[in-house]
Amino acid sequence: EAMEFARRVSFITGRSYRLPTEKEWEYAAKGGNSPHGFDYAGSNNIDQVGWYISNTHNVTQPVGRKAACIGLYDMTGNVAEWSYDGDSSSRMIRGGSFVDPPTPYCLVTSRTGWSLDYRVFIIGFRLACSSD
């Protein structure tokens, strides 16, 4: 469904959208070329950048209320995100969600594999736009 959404957005906009690869997702979550090596997307303090089990009251939060990491919000927590791992039969879940503890799930290095038909309310996606 996420890939179909990307296909439709690509058709409508004339630009090429897709799920990010795992490497792209992690690069962005770590702050691009930043030498900091943060545990969470943009900080070592999850409360500055992320929504997780201790600060959400078990509901998703509006995007943009925490600090951004290279202009991207909520890469830590809120909803975990699909990314592509290079295998056409599976995707990886990255970033943790609003029901997860800070470790291990919300760490920028955390990854969980799921089959393509796995659906649950704590997983969402963001799109990457290929430069044309």
PDB file of C-alpha atoms in Angstrom:
ATOM      1  CA  GLU A   1       0.000   0.000   0.000  1.00  0.00           C
ATOM      2  CA  ALA A   2       2.853   2.395   0.791  1.00  0.00           C
ATOM      3  CA  MET A   3       4.488   1.581  -2.513  1.00  0.00           C
ATOM      4  CA  GLU A   4       1.194   2.119  -4.343  1.00  0.00           C
ATOM      5  CA  PHE A   5       0.825   5.477  -2.599  1.00  0.00           C
ATOM      6  CA  ALA A   6       4.343   6.421  -3.744  1.00  0.00           C
ATOM      7  CA  ARG A   7       3.474   5.380  -7.296  1.00  0.00           C
ATOM      8  CA  ARG A   8       0.354   7.554  -7.281  1.00  0.00           C
ATOM      9  CA  VAL A   9       2.135  10.572  -5.815  1.00  0.00           C
ATOM     10  CA  SER A  10       4.838  10.133  -8.455  1.00  0.00           C
ATOM     11  CA  PHE A  11       2.210  10.072 -11.201  1.00  0.00           C
ATOM     12  CA  ILE A  12       0.415  13.149  -9.865  1.00  0.00           C
ATOM     13  CA  THR A  13       3.542  15.242  -9.272  1.00  0.00           C
ATOM     14  CA  GLY A  14       5.709  14.034 -12.148  1.00  0.00           C
ATOM     15  CA  ARG A  15       8.536  13.332  -9.690  1.00  0.00           C
ATOM     16  CA  SER A  16       9.804   9.942  -8.571  1.00  0.00           C
ATOM     17  CA  TYR A  17       8.773   8.971  -5.018  1.00  0.00           C
ATOM     18  CA  ARG A  18       9.496   5.690  -3.229  1.00  0.00           C
ATOM     19  CA  LEU A  19      10.215   4.205   0.165  1.00  0.00           C
ATOM     20  CA  PRO A  20      13.695   5.112   1.359  1.00  0.00           C
ATOM     21  CA  THR A  21      16.337   2.423   1.463  1.00  0.00           C
ATOM     22  CA  GLU A  22      17.561   1.444   4.896  1.00  0.00           C
ATOM     23  CA  LYS A  23      20.838   3.235   4.250  1.00  0.00           C
ATOM     24  CA  GLU A  24      19.015   6.417   3.230  1.00  0.00           C
ATOM     25  CA  TRP A  25      16.719   6.260   6.244  1.00  0.00           C
ATOM     26  CA  GLU A  26      19.596   5.758   8.685  1.00  0.00           C
ATOM     27  CA  TYR A  27      21.749   8.434   7.021  1.00  0.00           C
ATOM     28  CA  ALA A  28      18.940  10.964   7.471  1.00  0.00           C
ATOM     29  CA  ALA A  29      18.172   9.835  11.034  1.00  0.00           C
ATOM     30  CA  LYS A  30      21.844  10.185  11.978  1.00  0.00           C
ATOM     31  CA  GLY A  31      21.873  13.748  10.670  1.00  0.00           C
ATOM     32  CA  GLY A  32      23.357  13.291   7.223  1.00  0.00           C
ATOM     33  CA  ASN A  33      27.051  14.132   7.245  1.00  0.00           C
ATOM     34  CA  SER A  34      26.919  15.245  10.890  1.00  0.00           C
ATOM     35  CA  PRO A  35      29.798  13.817  12.931  1.00  0.00           C
ATOM     36  CA  HIS A  36      27.698  13.650  16.138  1.00  0.00           C
ATOM     37  CA  GLY A  37      26.597  10.004  16.011  1.00  0.00           C
ATOM     38  CA  PHE A  38      23.404  10.540  17.988  1.00  0.00           C
ATOM     39  CA  ASP A  39      21.479   7.640  19.531  1.00  0.00           C
ATOM     40  CA  TYR A  40      18.171   9.143  18.399  1.00  0.00           C
ATOM     41  CA  ALA A  41      17.385  11.233  15.316  1.00  0.00           C
ATOM     42  CA  GLY A  42      19.169  14.495  16.137  1.00  0.00           C
ATOM     43  CA  SER A  43      19.966  14.021  19.824  1.00  0.00           C
ATOM     44  CA  ASN A  44      21.150  11.643  22.530  1.00  0.00           C
ATOM     45  CA  ASN A  45      18.148  12.801  24.588  1.00  0.00           C
ATOM     46  CA  ILE A  46      15.030  11.107  23.215  1.00  0.00           C
ATOM     47  CA  ASP A  47      12.718  13.630  24.902  1.00  0.00           C
ATOM     48  CA  GLN A  48      14.109  16.392  22.659  1.00  0.00           C
ATOM     49  CA  VAL A  49      13.360  14.570  19.410  1.00  0.00           C
ATOM     50  CA  GLY A  50      11.027  11.641  19.888  1.00  0.00           C
ATOM     51  CA  TRP A  51       7.618  10.335  20.876  1.00  0.00           C
ATOM     52  CA  TYR A  52       7.785   7.036  22.756  1.00  0.00           C
ATOM     53  CA  ILE A  53       5.903   5.098  25.413  1.00  0.00           C
ATOM     54  CA  SER A  54       6.764   7.462  28.297  1.00  0.00           C
ATOM     55  CA  ASN A  55       5.593  10.720  26.699  1.00  0.00           C
ATOM     56  CA  THR A  56       2.651   9.886  24.406  1.00  0.00           C
ATOM     57  CA  HIS A  57      -0.209   8.561  26.564  1.00  0.00           C
ATOM     58  CA  ASN A  58      -0.409   5.763  23.943  1.00  0.00           C
ATOM     59  CA  VAL A  59      -1.501   7.961  21.030  1.00  0.00           C
ATOM     60  CA  THR A  60       0.354   9.400  18.055  1.00  0.00           C
ATOM     61  CA  GLN A  61       1.327  13.045  18.300  1.00  0.00           C
ATOM     62  CA  PRO A  62       1.098  15.901  15.791  1.00  0.00           C
ATOM     63  CA  VAL A  63       4.236  16.088  13.655  1.00  0.00           C
ATOM     64  CA  GLY A  64       6.694  18.911  14.288  1.00  0.00           C
ATOM     65  CA  ARG A  65       6.392  19.357  18.048  1.00  0.00           C
ATOM     66  CA  LYS A  66       9.857  17.956  18.727  1.00  0.00           C
ATOM     67  CA  ALA A  67      13.189  19.112  17.306  1.00  0.00           C
ATOM     68  CA  ALA A  68      13.913  18.189  13.701  1.00  0.00           C
ATOM     69  CA  CYS A  69      16.947  16.313  12.471  1.00  0.00           C
ATOM     70  CA  ILE A  70      18.207  17.907   9.222  1.00  0.00           C
ATOM     71  CA  GLY A  71      14.715  19.255   8.650  1.00  0.00           C
ATOM     72  CA  LEU A  72      12.954  15.912   9.191  1.00  0.00           C
ATOM     73  CA  TYR A  73      10.572  15.485  12.105  1.00  0.00           C
ATOM     74  CA  ASP A  74       9.637  12.391  14.095  1.00  0.00           C
ATOM     75  CA  MET A  75      12.231   9.974  12.771  1.00  0.00           C
ATOM     76  CA  THR A  76      12.455   8.783  16.373  1.00  0.00           C
ATOM     77  CA  GLY A  77       9.154   7.449  17.625  1.00  0.00           C
ATOM     78  CA  ASN A  78       5.585   8.501  16.842  1.00  0.00           C
ATOM     79  CA  VAL A  79       5.186   5.781  14.187  1.00  0.00           C
ATOM     80  CA  ALA A  80       7.813   3.314  13.089  1.00  0.00           C
ATOM     81  CA  GLU A  81       8.586   3.577   9.388  1.00  0.00           C
ATOM     82  CA  TRP A  82       8.898   1.147   6.505  1.00  0.00           C
ATOM     83  CA  SER A  83      12.170   1.172   4.610  1.00  0.00           C
ATOM     84  CA  TYR A  84      13.454  -0.992   1.802  1.00  0.00           C
ATOM     85  CA  ASP A  85      16.270  -3.423   2.583  1.00  0.00           C
ATOM     86  CA  GLY A  86      17.169  -4.429  -0.970  1.00  0.00           C
ATOM     87  CA  ASP A  87      15.110  -7.631  -0.958  1.00  0.00           C
ATOM     88  CA  SER A  88      11.860  -7.495  -2.914  1.00  0.00           C
ATOM     89  CA  SER A  89      10.098  -9.808  -0.453  1.00  0.00           C
ATOM     90  CA  SER A  90      10.615  -7.835   2.766  1.00  0.00           C
ATOM     91  CA  ARG A  91      10.888  -4.392   4.281  1.00  0.00           C
ATOM     92  CA  MET A  92      12.520  -3.159   7.445  1.00  0.00           C
ATOM     93  CA  ILE A  93      10.876  -1.163  10.220  1.00  0.00           C
ATOM     94  CA  ARG A  94      12.931   1.746  11.540  1.00  0.00           C
ATOM     95  CA  GLY A  95      12.644   4.485  14.175  1.00  0.00           C
ATOM     96  CA  GLY A  96      10.358   3.024  16.836  1.00  0.00           C
ATOM     97  CA  SER A  97       6.830   4.115  17.677  1.00  0.00           C
ATOM     98  CA  PHE A  98       4.731   5.822  20.327  1.00  0.00           C
ATOM     99  CA  VAL A  99       4.273   2.511  22.198  1.00  0.00           C
ATOM    100  CA  ASP A 100       7.972   1.552  22.219  1.00  0.00           C
ATOM    101  CA  PRO A 101      10.627   2.097  24.899  1.00  0.00           C
ATOM    102  CA  PRO A 102      13.657   4.237  23.983  1.00  0.00           C
ATOM    103  CA  THR A 103      15.882   1.191  23.664  1.00  0.00           C
ATOM    104  CA  PRO A 104      16.204  -0.785  21.605  1.00  0.00           C
ATOM    105  CA  TYR A 105      13.384   0.179  19.198  1.00  0.00           C
ATOM    106  CA  CYS A 106      13.793   3.964  18.986  1.00  0.00           C
ATOM    107  CA  LEU A 107      17.555   3.961  18.417  1.00  0.00           C
ATOM    108  CA  VAL A 108      18.570   5.108  14.921  1.00  0.00           C
ATOM    109  CA  THR A 109      20.425   1.814  14.489  1.00  0.00           C
ATOM    110  CA  SER A 110      17.442  -0.373  15.440  1.00  0.00           C
ATOM    111  CA  ARG A 111      15.863  -2.414  12.658  1.00  0.00           C
ATOM    112  CA  THR A 112      13.151  -5.053  12.502  1.00  0.00           C
ATOM    113  CA  GLY A 113      12.183  -7.110   9.459  1.00  0.00           C
ATOM    114  CA  TRP A 114       8.582  -7.810   8.485  1.00  0.00           C
ATOM    115  CA  SER A 115       6.845  -9.401   5.539  1.00  0.00           C
ATOM    116  CA  LEU A 116       5.185  -7.167   2.971  1.00  0.00           C
ATOM    117  CA  ASP A 117       1.664  -7.956   4.182  1.00  0.00           C
ATOM    118  CA  TYR A 118       2.282  -7.000   7.833  1.00  0.00           C
ATOM    119  CA  ARG A 119      -0.022  -4.173   8.948  1.00  0.00           C
ATOM    120  CA  VAL A 120      -0.332  -2.626  12.387  1.00  0.00           C
ATOM    121  CA  PHE A 121      -1.334   0.810  13.662  1.00  0.00           C
ATOM    122  CA  ILE A 122       2.144   1.692  14.949  1.00  0.00           C
ATOM    123  CA  ILE A 123       3.804   1.536  11.514  1.00  0.00           C
ATOM    124  CA  GLY A 124       3.703   4.254   8.878  1.00  0.00           C
ATOM    125  CA  PHE A 125       6.038   5.492   6.176  1.00  0.00           C
ATOM    126  CA  ARG A 126       7.717   8.541   4.728  1.00  0.00           C
ATOM    127  CA  LEU A 127       8.662   8.896   1.112  1.00  0.00           C
ATOM    128  CA  ALA A 128      11.997   9.626  -0.480  1.00  0.00           C
ATOM    129  CA  CYS A 129      12.070  11.691  -3.660  1.00  0.00           C
ATOM    130  CA  SER A 130      14.635  10.608  -6.208  1.00  0.00           C
ATOM    131  CA  SER A 131      16.381  13.537  -7.816  1.00  0.00           C
ATOM    132  CA  ASP A 132      15.597  13.684 -11.515  1.00  0.00           C
TER     133      ASP A 132
END
